[in-house]
Coordinates of C-alpha atoms in Angstrom, one line a residue:
M153 CA 204.3 191.5 -27.0
K154 CA 201.2 192.5 -24.7
S155 CA 199.9 195.1 -27.0
I156 CA 198.1 194.4 -30.3
S157 CA 199.8 191.1 -30.8
L158 CA 203.1 192.9 -31.6
K159 CA 205.5 190.4 -33.1
I160 CA 208.8 192.0 -32.3
A161 CA 211.5 189.6 -31.4
V162 CA 213.5 190.2 -28.2
L163 CA 217.2 189.2 -29.0
S164 CA 219.4 188.2 -26.0
V165 CA 222.6 189.0 -27.6
F166 CA 225.2 191.0 -25.6
A167 CA 228.6 192.2 -26.7
L168 CA 231.5 194.0 -25.1
G169 CA 231.0 197.8 -25.7
Q170 CA 233.4 200.2 -27.2
S171 CA 236.0 201.9 -25.1
F172 CA 235.0 205.5 -23.8
F173 CA 235.9 207.7 -20.8
N174 CA 238.1 205.4 -18.6
F175 CA 238.1 202.6 -21.3
A176 CA 235.6 200.7 -19.3
Q177 CA 233.6 198.2 -21.2
E178 CA 229.9 198.3 -21.4
Q179 CA 227.3 195.9 -22.4
V180 CA 225.7 196.7 -25.8
L181 CA 222.0 197.5 -25.7
S182 CA 220.8 196.2 -28.8
K183 CA 218.0 197.7 -30.9
S184 CA 215.7 194.7 -30.2
E185 CA 216.4 194.9 -26.5
A186 CA 215.7 198.6 -26.5
I187 CA 212.3 198.0 -28.1
A188 CA 211.5 195.2 -25.7
L189 CA 212.3 197.5 -22.8
T190 CA 210.3 200.2 -24.2
L191 CA 207.3 198.1 -24.7
E192 CA 207.5 196.7 -21.3
N193 CA 208.3 199.9 -19.3
N194 CA 207.3 202.9 -21.3
Y195 CA 204.6 204.8 -19.4
N196 CA 202.7 206.1 -22.4
I197 CA 202.5 202.7 -23.9
A198 CA 201.3 201.4 -20.3
V199 CA 198.5 204.0 -20.5
A200 CA 197.6 202.8 -24.0
D201 CA 197.6 199.3 -22.8
N202 CA 195.2 200.0 -20.0
S203 CA 192.9 201.8 -22.6
I204 CA 192.7 198.6 -24.6
L205 CA 191.8 196.6 -21.5
I206 CA 188.9 199.2 -20.7
A207 CA 187.7 198.9 -24.4
E208 CA 187.8 195.1 -24.1
N209 CA 185.8 195.1 -21.0
N210 CA 183.3 197.4 -22.5
A211 CA 182.9 195.1 -25.5
D212 CA 182.2 192.1 -23.5
I213 CA 178.8 190.2 -23.4
L214 CA 178.5 191.4 -19.9
N215 CA 178.1 195.0 -21.1
S216 CA 175.8 194.2 -24.1
N217 CA 172.4 194.2 -22.5
Y218 CA 171.8 190.7 -24.0
L219 CA 171.7 189.1 -20.6
P220 CA 168.7 189.3 -18.2
T221 CA 168.6 191.2 -15.0
V222 CA 167.9 189.3 -11.8
F223 CA 167.5 191.1 -8.6
G224 CA 165.9 190.2 -5.2
L225 CA 163.5 192.3 -3.1
A226 CA 162.6 192.1 0.5
G227 CA 160.6 194.2 2.8
M228 CA 158.4 194.4 5.9
S229 CA 156.1 197.1 7.5
Y230 CA 154.6 197.5 10.9
S231 CA 151.7 199.7 12.0
L232 CA 150.0 200.3 15.3
Q233 CA 146.7 202.3 15.1
D234 CA 143.3 202.9 16.8
Q235 CA 140.7 201.7 14.1
K236 CA 137.0 202.0 13.9
F237 CA 134.7 199.8 11.8
E238 CA 131.0 200.3 10.7
P239 CA 129.8 197.0 9.3
D240 CA 126.4 196.9 7.7
D241 CA 125.1 194.0 9.3
R242 CA 126.3 194.7 12.9
P243 CA 126.9 197.7 15.3
P244 CA 130.0 199.8 14.8
F245 CA 133.0 198.8 16.9
E246 CA 136.5 200.1 17.6
V247 CA 140.0 198.3 18.0
N248 CA 142.6 200.2 19.9
N249 CA 146.3 199.7 19.4
A250 CA 145.7 197.3 16.4
K251 CA 148.9 196.1 15.0
S252 CA 149.2 195.3 11.3
E253 CA 152.3 193.5 9.9
S254 CA 153.4 192.5 6.4
Y255 CA 156.3 190.7 5.0
N256 CA 157.5 190.0 1.4
A257 CA 160.5 188.5 -0.4
S258 CA 160.8 187.8 -4.0
V259 CA 163.4 187.0 -6.8
N260 CA 162.7 189.0 -9.9
L261 CA 163.8 188.7 -13.5
D262 CA 163.6 191.3 -16.3
Y263 CA 164.7 190.6 -19.9
T264 CA 164.4 192.5 -23.1
L265 CA 163.3 190.3 -26.0
F266 CA 163.4 192.8 -28.6
D267 CA 164.4 196.4 -28.6
G268 CA 164.3 197.4 -32.3
L269 CA 167.9 195.8 -32.8
G270 CA 169.4 198.6 -30.9
R271 CA 171.4 196.5 -28.4
L272 CA 172.8 194.5 -31.3
Y273 CA 174.2 197.7 -32.9
N274 CA 175.3 199.1 -29.6
Y275 CA 177.3 195.8 -29.1
K276 CA 178.9 196.1 -32.6
S277 CA 179.8 199.5 -31.8
L278 CA 181.4 198.6 -28.7
K279 CA 183.4 195.9 -30.6
E280 CA 184.5 198.5 -33.3
T281 CA 185.6 200.9 -30.5
Y282 CA 187.7 198.1 -29.1
N283 CA 189.3 197.9 -32.5
L284 CA 189.7 201.6 -32.8
T285 CA 191.3 201.6 -29.3
K286 CA 193.9 199.1 -30.6
L287 CA 194.7 201.3 -33.6
E288 CA 195.2 204.3 -31.4
T289 CA 197.5 202.2 -29.2
R290 CA 199.4 201.1 -32.1
E291 CA 200.0 204.6 -33.1
T292 CA 201.1 205.4 -29.8
I293 CA 203.6 202.6 -30.0
E294 CA 204.8 203.8 -33.4
T295 CA 205.4 207.2 -32.2
T296 CA 207.2 205.9 -29.1
I297 CA 209.4 203.7 -31.2
L298 CA 210.4 206.7 -33.3
Q299 CA 211.1 208.7 -30.3
L300 CA 213.2 205.8 -29.0
F301 CA 215.3 205.5 -32.1
S302 CA 215.7 209.2 -32.6
V303 CA 217.6 209.0 -29.2
Y304 CA 219.2 205.8 -29.8
Y305 CA 220.7 206.7 -33.0
E306 CA 221.9 210.1 -31.4
V307 CA 223.7 208.0 -28.9
A308 CA 225.2 205.9 -31.7
R309 CA 226.2 209.0 -33.7
L310 CA 227.9 210.6 -30.5
T311 CA 229.6 207.2 -29.8
E312 CA 231.2 207.1 -33.1
N313 CA 232.1 210.8 -32.8
V314 CA 233.8 210.2 -29.6
E315 CA 235.9 207.5 -31.3
I316 CA 236.9 210.0 -34.0
L317 CA 237.9 212.8 -31.6
E318 CA 239.8 210.1 -29.4
Q319 CA 241.9 209.3 -32.5
T320 CA 242.2 212.8 -33.4
L321 CA 243.6 213.8 -29.9
E322 CA 246.0 210.8 -30.0
I323 CA 247.3 212.1 -33.4
S324 CA 247.7 215.6 -32.0
K325 CA 249.5 214.3 -28.9
N326 CA 251.9 212.4 -31.1
R327 CA 252.4 215.7 -33.1
V328 CA 253.3 217.5 -29.9
K329 CA 255.8 214.9 -29.1
R330 CA 257.3 215.1 -32.5
A331 CA 257.3 218.8 -32.5
G332 CA 259.2 218.8 -29.2
Y333 CA 261.9 216.5 -30.4
Q334 CA 262.4 218.4 -33.5
F335 CA 262.6 221.7 -31.4
D336 CA 265.1 220.0 -29.3
Y337 CA 267.3 219.1 -32.2
G338 CA 266.8 222.6 -33.9
Q339 CA 264.8 221.3 -36.7
N340 CA 261.6 223.7 -36.1
T341 CA 260.7 226.7 -34.0
K342 CA 259.0 227.0 -30.7
L343 CA 255.9 228.1 -32.6
E344 CA 255.5 224.6 -34.1
V345 CA 255.3 223.3 -30.6
L346 CA 252.8 225.9 -29.5
N347 CA 250.6 225.3 -32.3
A348 CA 250.6 221.6 -31.6
E349 CA 249.7 222.1 -27.9
V350 CA 246.9 224.5 -28.8
D351 CA 245.5 221.9 -31.1
V352 CA 245.8 219.2 -28.4
T353 CA 243.9 221.6 -26.2
N354 CA 241.1 222.2 -28.7
D355 CA 240.9 218.5 -29.3
S356 CA 240.7 217.8 -25.7
I357 CA 237.9 220.4 -25.1
N358 CA 235.9 218.9 -28.2
L359 CA 236.1 215.4 -26.9
M360 CA 235.3 216.5 -23.4
N361 CA 232.1 218.3 -24.7
T362 CA 231.1 215.3 -27.0
R363 CA 231.5 213.0 -24.0
Q364 CA 229.2 215.1 -21.9
L365 CA 226.7 215.3 -24.5
L366 CA 226.9 211.5 -24.9
N367 CA 226.2 211.0 -21.3
N368 CA 223.2 213.5 -21.3
T369 CA 221.8 211.6 -24.4
K370 CA 222.2 208.2 -22.6
R371 CA 220.1 209.6 -19.8
D372 CA 217.5 210.7 -22.4
L373 CA 217.3 207.1 -23.7
N374 CA 217.1 205.8 -20.1
V375 CA 214.0 208.1 -19.8
V376 CA 212.2 206.6 -22.9
L377 CA 213.1 203.1 -21.5
A378 CA 211.7 204.1 -18.2
R379 CA 214.7 202.7 -16.1
E380 CA 217.2 204.1 -13.9
L381 CA 219.1 207.1 -15.3
K382 CA 222.4 205.9 -14.0
Q383 CA 222.3 202.8 -16.0
T384 CA 225.2 202.4 -18.2
F385 CA 225.4 200.7 -21.7
A386 CA 226.7 201.1 -25.3
V387 CA 224.7 201.0 -28.4
D388 CA 224.9 199.1 -31.6
T389 CA 226.3 201.5 -34.3
N390 CA 225.7 199.1 -37.1
V391 CA 223.1 200.4 -39.6
I392 CA 221.5 198.2 -42.4
F393 CA 219.0 199.7 -44.8
I394 CA 216.0 197.8 -46.2
P395 CA 216.4 196.4 -49.6
K396 CA 214.7 198.6 -52.3
I397 CA 212.6 195.9 -53.5
Q398 CA 211.2 195.2 -50.1
L399 CA 210.5 198.9 -49.7
E400 CA 208.5 199.1 -53.0
S401 CA 206.4 196.2 -51.9
Y402 CA 205.5 198.1 -48.6
L403 CA 204.7 201.2 -50.7
E404 CA 202.1 199.3 -52.7
L405 CA 200.2 198.4 -49.6
A406 CA 200.7 201.6 -47.9
K407 CA 197.0 202.6 -47.9
E408 CA 195.8 199.3 -46.7
N409 CA 198.2 199.6 -43.6
N410 CA 198.5 203.2 -42.7
V411 CA 197.2 203.7 -39.2
R412 CA 195.5 207.0 -39.8
L413 CA 193.5 205.7 -42.6
L414 CA 192.6 202.5 -40.6
Q415 CA 191.4 204.7 -37.9
T416 CA 189.3 206.6 -40.3
E417 CA 187.7 203.5 -41.6
S418 CA 186.9 202.5 -38.0
S419 CA 185.3 205.8 -37.2
I420 CA 183.0 205.6 -40.3
T421 CA 181.9 202.1 -39.3
L422 CA 181.0 203.5 -35.8
S423 CA 179.0 206.2 -37.4
E424 CA 177.2 203.7 -39.4
Y425 CA 176.2 201.9 -36.2
D426 CA 175.2 205.1 -34.6
I427 CA 172.6 205.6 -37.4
K428 CA 171.3 202.1 -37.1
T429 CA 171.0 202.6 -33.4
S430 CA 169.1 205.7 -33.9
K431 CA 166.7 204.1 -36.3
A432 CA 166.1 201.4 -33.7
R433 CA 164.4 204.0 -31.4
F434 CA 161.6 204.1 -33.9
L435 CA 160.6 200.3 -33.3
P436 CA 158.9 198.7 -30.3
T437 CA 160.6 197.3 -27.2
V438 CA 159.4 193.8 -26.0
G439 CA 160.2 192.7 -22.5
L440 CA 159.8 189.6 -20.3
T441 CA 159.2 189.9 -16.6
G442 CA 159.0 187.2 -13.9
S443 CA 159.1 186.7 -10.2
Y444 CA 159.0 184.1 -7.6
G445 CA 157.8 185.6 -4.3
W446 CA 156.4 185.1 -0.7
N447 CA 154.0 187.5 1.0
E448 CA 152.4 187.4 4.4
S449 CA 150.2 189.9 6.2
I450 CA 148.8 189.9 9.6
T451 CA 145.8 192.2 10.5
P452 CA 143.9 192.4 13.7
A453 CA 140.6 193.2 12.3
S454 CA 140.6 190.1 10.1
A455 CA 140.1 188.2 13.4
F456 CA 136.4 189.3 13.4
F457 CA 136.1 188.1 9.9
G458 CA 137.5 184.7 10.0
G459 CA 141.3 184.8 10.1
S460 CA 144.3 187.0 11.2
T461 CA 147.1 185.8 8.7
R462 CA 147.2 185.7 5.0
Q463 CA 150.2 184.2 3.0
N464 CA 150.9 184.0 -0.7
T465 CA 153.7 182.1 -2.4
G466 CA 154.2 181.4 -6.0
F467 CA 155.4 182.6 -9.6
Q468 CA 154.4 185.5 -11.5
G469 CA 155.3 186.4 -15.2
G470 CA 154.3 188.6 -18.1
L471 CA 155.1 190.3 -21.3
N472 CA 155.2 193.9 -21.9
L473 CA 155.4 195.9 -25.1
R474 CA 156.4 199.7 -25.3
W475 CA 156.2 201.7 -28.4
N476 CA 157.1 205.5 -28.3
L477 CA 154.8 206.7 -31.1
F478 CA 156.2 210.2 -30.5
D479 CA 159.0 211.2 -28.1
G480 CA 158.8 214.9 -28.8
G481 CA 161.2 214.7 -31.7
S482 CA 164.4 213.7 -30.0
S483 CA 164.7 210.4 -31.9
I484 CA 164.3 212.3 -35.2
V485 CA 167.0 214.8 -34.2
Q486 CA 169.3 212.0 -33.2
L487 CA 169.0 210.3 -36.4
K488 CA 169.7 213.4 -38.4
N489 CA 172.7 214.2 -36.4
A490 CA 174.0 210.7 -36.7
K491 CA 173.7 210.9 -40.7
I492 CA 175.5 214.3 -40.4
A493 CA 178.3 212.8 -38.2
K494 CA 178.8 210.1 -40.9
E495 CA 179.1 212.7 -43.6
N496 CA 181.6 214.5 -41.7
Q497 CA 183.6 211.2 -41.3
L498 CA 183.6 210.6 -45.1
L499 CA 184.8 214.1 -45.5
Q500 CA 187.5 213.7 -43.0
K501 CA 188.5 210.5 -44.7
E502 CA 189.1 212.3 -48.0
Q503 CA 191.3 215.0 -46.1
I504 CA 193.2 212.3 -44.4
K505 CA 193.7 210.2 -47.5
L506 CA 195.2 213.4 -49.2
E507 CA 197.5 214.2 -46.1
V508 CA 198.6 210.6 -46.0
D509 CA 199.5 210.6 -49.7
R510 CA 201.5 213.8 -49.1
D511 CA 203.2 212.4 -46.0
I512 CA 204.2 209.3 -47.8
A513 CA 205.6 211.3 -50.8
N514 CA 207.5 213.4 -48.4
A515 CA 208.9 210.6 -46.3
L516 CA 210.0 208.7 -49.4
G517 CA 211.6 211.8 -50.8
N518 CA 213.5 212.7 -47.6
Y519 CA 214.6 209.0 -47.4
E520 CA 216.1 208.9 -50.8
N521 CA 217.6 212.2 -50.6
L522 CA 219.4 211.4 -47.2
V523 CA 220.5 207.9 -48.5
E524 CA 222.1 209.7 -51.6
V525 CA 223.7 212.4 -49.2
Y526 CA 224.9 209.6 -47.1
E527 CA 226.6 207.7 -50.1
I528 CA 228.3 211.1 -51.0
Q529 CA 229.6 211.5 -47.5
E530 CA 231.1 208.1 -47.5
Q531 CA 233.0 208.8 -50.7
N532 CA 234.0 212.2 -49.1
V533 CA 235.4 210.4 -46.1
I534 CA 237.6 208.2 -48.4
T535 CA 238.8 211.2 -50.3
N536 CA 239.7 213.0 -47.0
K537 CA 241.4 209.9 -45.4
N538 CA 243.6 209.8 -48.6
N539 CA 244.3 213.5 -48.3
F540 CA 245.2 213.3 -44.8
E541 CA 247.5 210.3 -45.1
R542 CA 249.4 212.1 -47.9
S543 CA 249.4 215.3 -45.9
R544 CA 250.9 213.4 -42.9
E545 CA 253.5 211.9 -45.1
R546 CA 254.5 215.2 -46.4
F547 CA 254.3 217.0 -43.0
N548 CA 256.5 214.3 -41.7
L549 CA 258.9 215.1 -44.6
G550 CA 258.7 218.8 -43.8
Q551 CA 257.0 219.5 -47.1
I552 CA 254.0 221.2 -45.7
T553 CA 253.5 223.5 -42.7
S554 CA 251.7 222.3 -39.4
I555 CA 248.7 224.7 -40.4
E556 CA 248.3 222.8 -43.9
F557 CA 248.5 219.5 -41.8
R558 CA 245.9 220.8 -39.2
Q559 CA 243.4 221.8 -42.0
A560 CA 243.7 218.3 -43.6
Q561 CA 243.1 216.8 -40.1
I562 CA 240.1 219.0 -39.4
N563 CA 238.7 218.2 -43.1
L564 CA 238.9 214.5 -42.2
I565 CA 237.2 215.1 -39.0
N566 CA 234.3 217.0 -40.5
A567 CA 233.9 214.5 -43.2
E568 CA 233.7 211.6 -40.7
T569 CA 231.3 213.4 -38.4
N570 CA 229.2 214.4 -41.3
K571 CA 229.1 210.8 -42.5
N572 CA 228.0 209.6 -39.1
L573 CA 225.2 212.4 -39.2
A574 CA 224.1 211.5 -42.8
K575 CA 224.0 207.8 -41.9
Y576 CA 221.8 208.1 -38.8
E577 CA 219.6 210.7 -40.4
A578 CA 219.0 208.4 -43.5
K579 CA 218.2 205.3 -41.2
F580 CA 215.8 207.4 -39.1
A581 CA 214.2 208.8 -42.4
E582 CA 213.5 205.1 -43.3
L583 CA 211.8 204.4 -39.9
Q584 CA 209.6 207.5 -40.6
L585 CA 208.7 206.3 -44.0
L586 CA 208.0 202.7 -42.5
Q587 CA 205.6 204.2 -40.1
Q588 CA 203.8 206.1 -42.9
V589 CA 203.3 202.8 -44.9
G590 CA 202.2 200.9 -41.8
Q591 CA 205.2 198.5 -41.5
L592 CA 207.2 200.1 -38.7
L593 CA 206.1 197.3 -36.1
N594 CA 206.7 194.5 -38.6
I595 CA 210.5 194.7 -39.3
E596 CA 213.4 193.2 -37.7
F597 CA 215.6 195.9 -36.2

């Protein structure tokens, strides 16, 4: 994409969405499309992109002081004076209302031939600042992508929960009908009908609340995508985890790809350039000057001495050397501070290395734990489905009460919603781990 050469493919695959609310069909917003929209529209990323453009402009040769300065000068002066002259070989005389005029125009050039290598290291520093800005933009993009998927997966979780609650409500409605038929034929009491109706009411309210929460979360996602809040869509609820062997290869290169460590290395490089720039102040500066100009002067008194107008046209050039033998100590202070700044950067690097090691270990631990929880929840759903089906058969045969049947139904709802929560928490933990090892922007979603 447009930032730091991101290689994230934009898929143009659309599918019919799942049925919610009025069973309207919605287009699926794929993960790749969500990323593409975020990179294109998100305001934080747009600001970061502009920061890269500024850094790129600053690192251009036009901002390096390597090119000469060329400028033009022009001017004129006019005076009207009473003048008195006292020559040695003639009597004094006066000239009243004497006019004097002068005109000049020139093209001038200034060029620094040598400045103690100061501009060289300054230019390298600007280049490294550009690299650091790209890393900072990458960090912004990674943070925004995580924000995107925290909301995207929440939409997916609520979407699946809505489906579960819709199925639950359908089962409860059928139970009301069955209880009504049984009551009409004297096979149960009115209490059974009332219990079934209460459960329908509770299931309806749960479904309404979950649908409303889903609507709100979709608007949150549209904010991240920086598009119309009323935009409707479905999301992809499929989750595929990265193979373990691939994840292990990422972990091996984590310290080479972690964005915080890369930023630290860049900051240390900038400190080294600051030291070299400070040392350059102790060396002389050699400059070249040149000009091509025209001058003309008109003086009334010159008429008495053989001419009234003088013109000069031609080239002029020269070399100059400036060497600050002592500047009050500011150069010494600057060099000392630059060395201290580098020492601070090295200390911060050690601190950040420790923090990154901790963050990677925590992220890996969280991921492995949540994947295990998800696998347990998957098995729990299978167990509760079997329990619910057997409970439904026994309930239809009159072998268990409606309360026992309802409890089996609630257990299944909890198991399915917990599985959904565990699935998306594990996937999001995987993304957080990928960010820590510096691979979040290098994977296919």
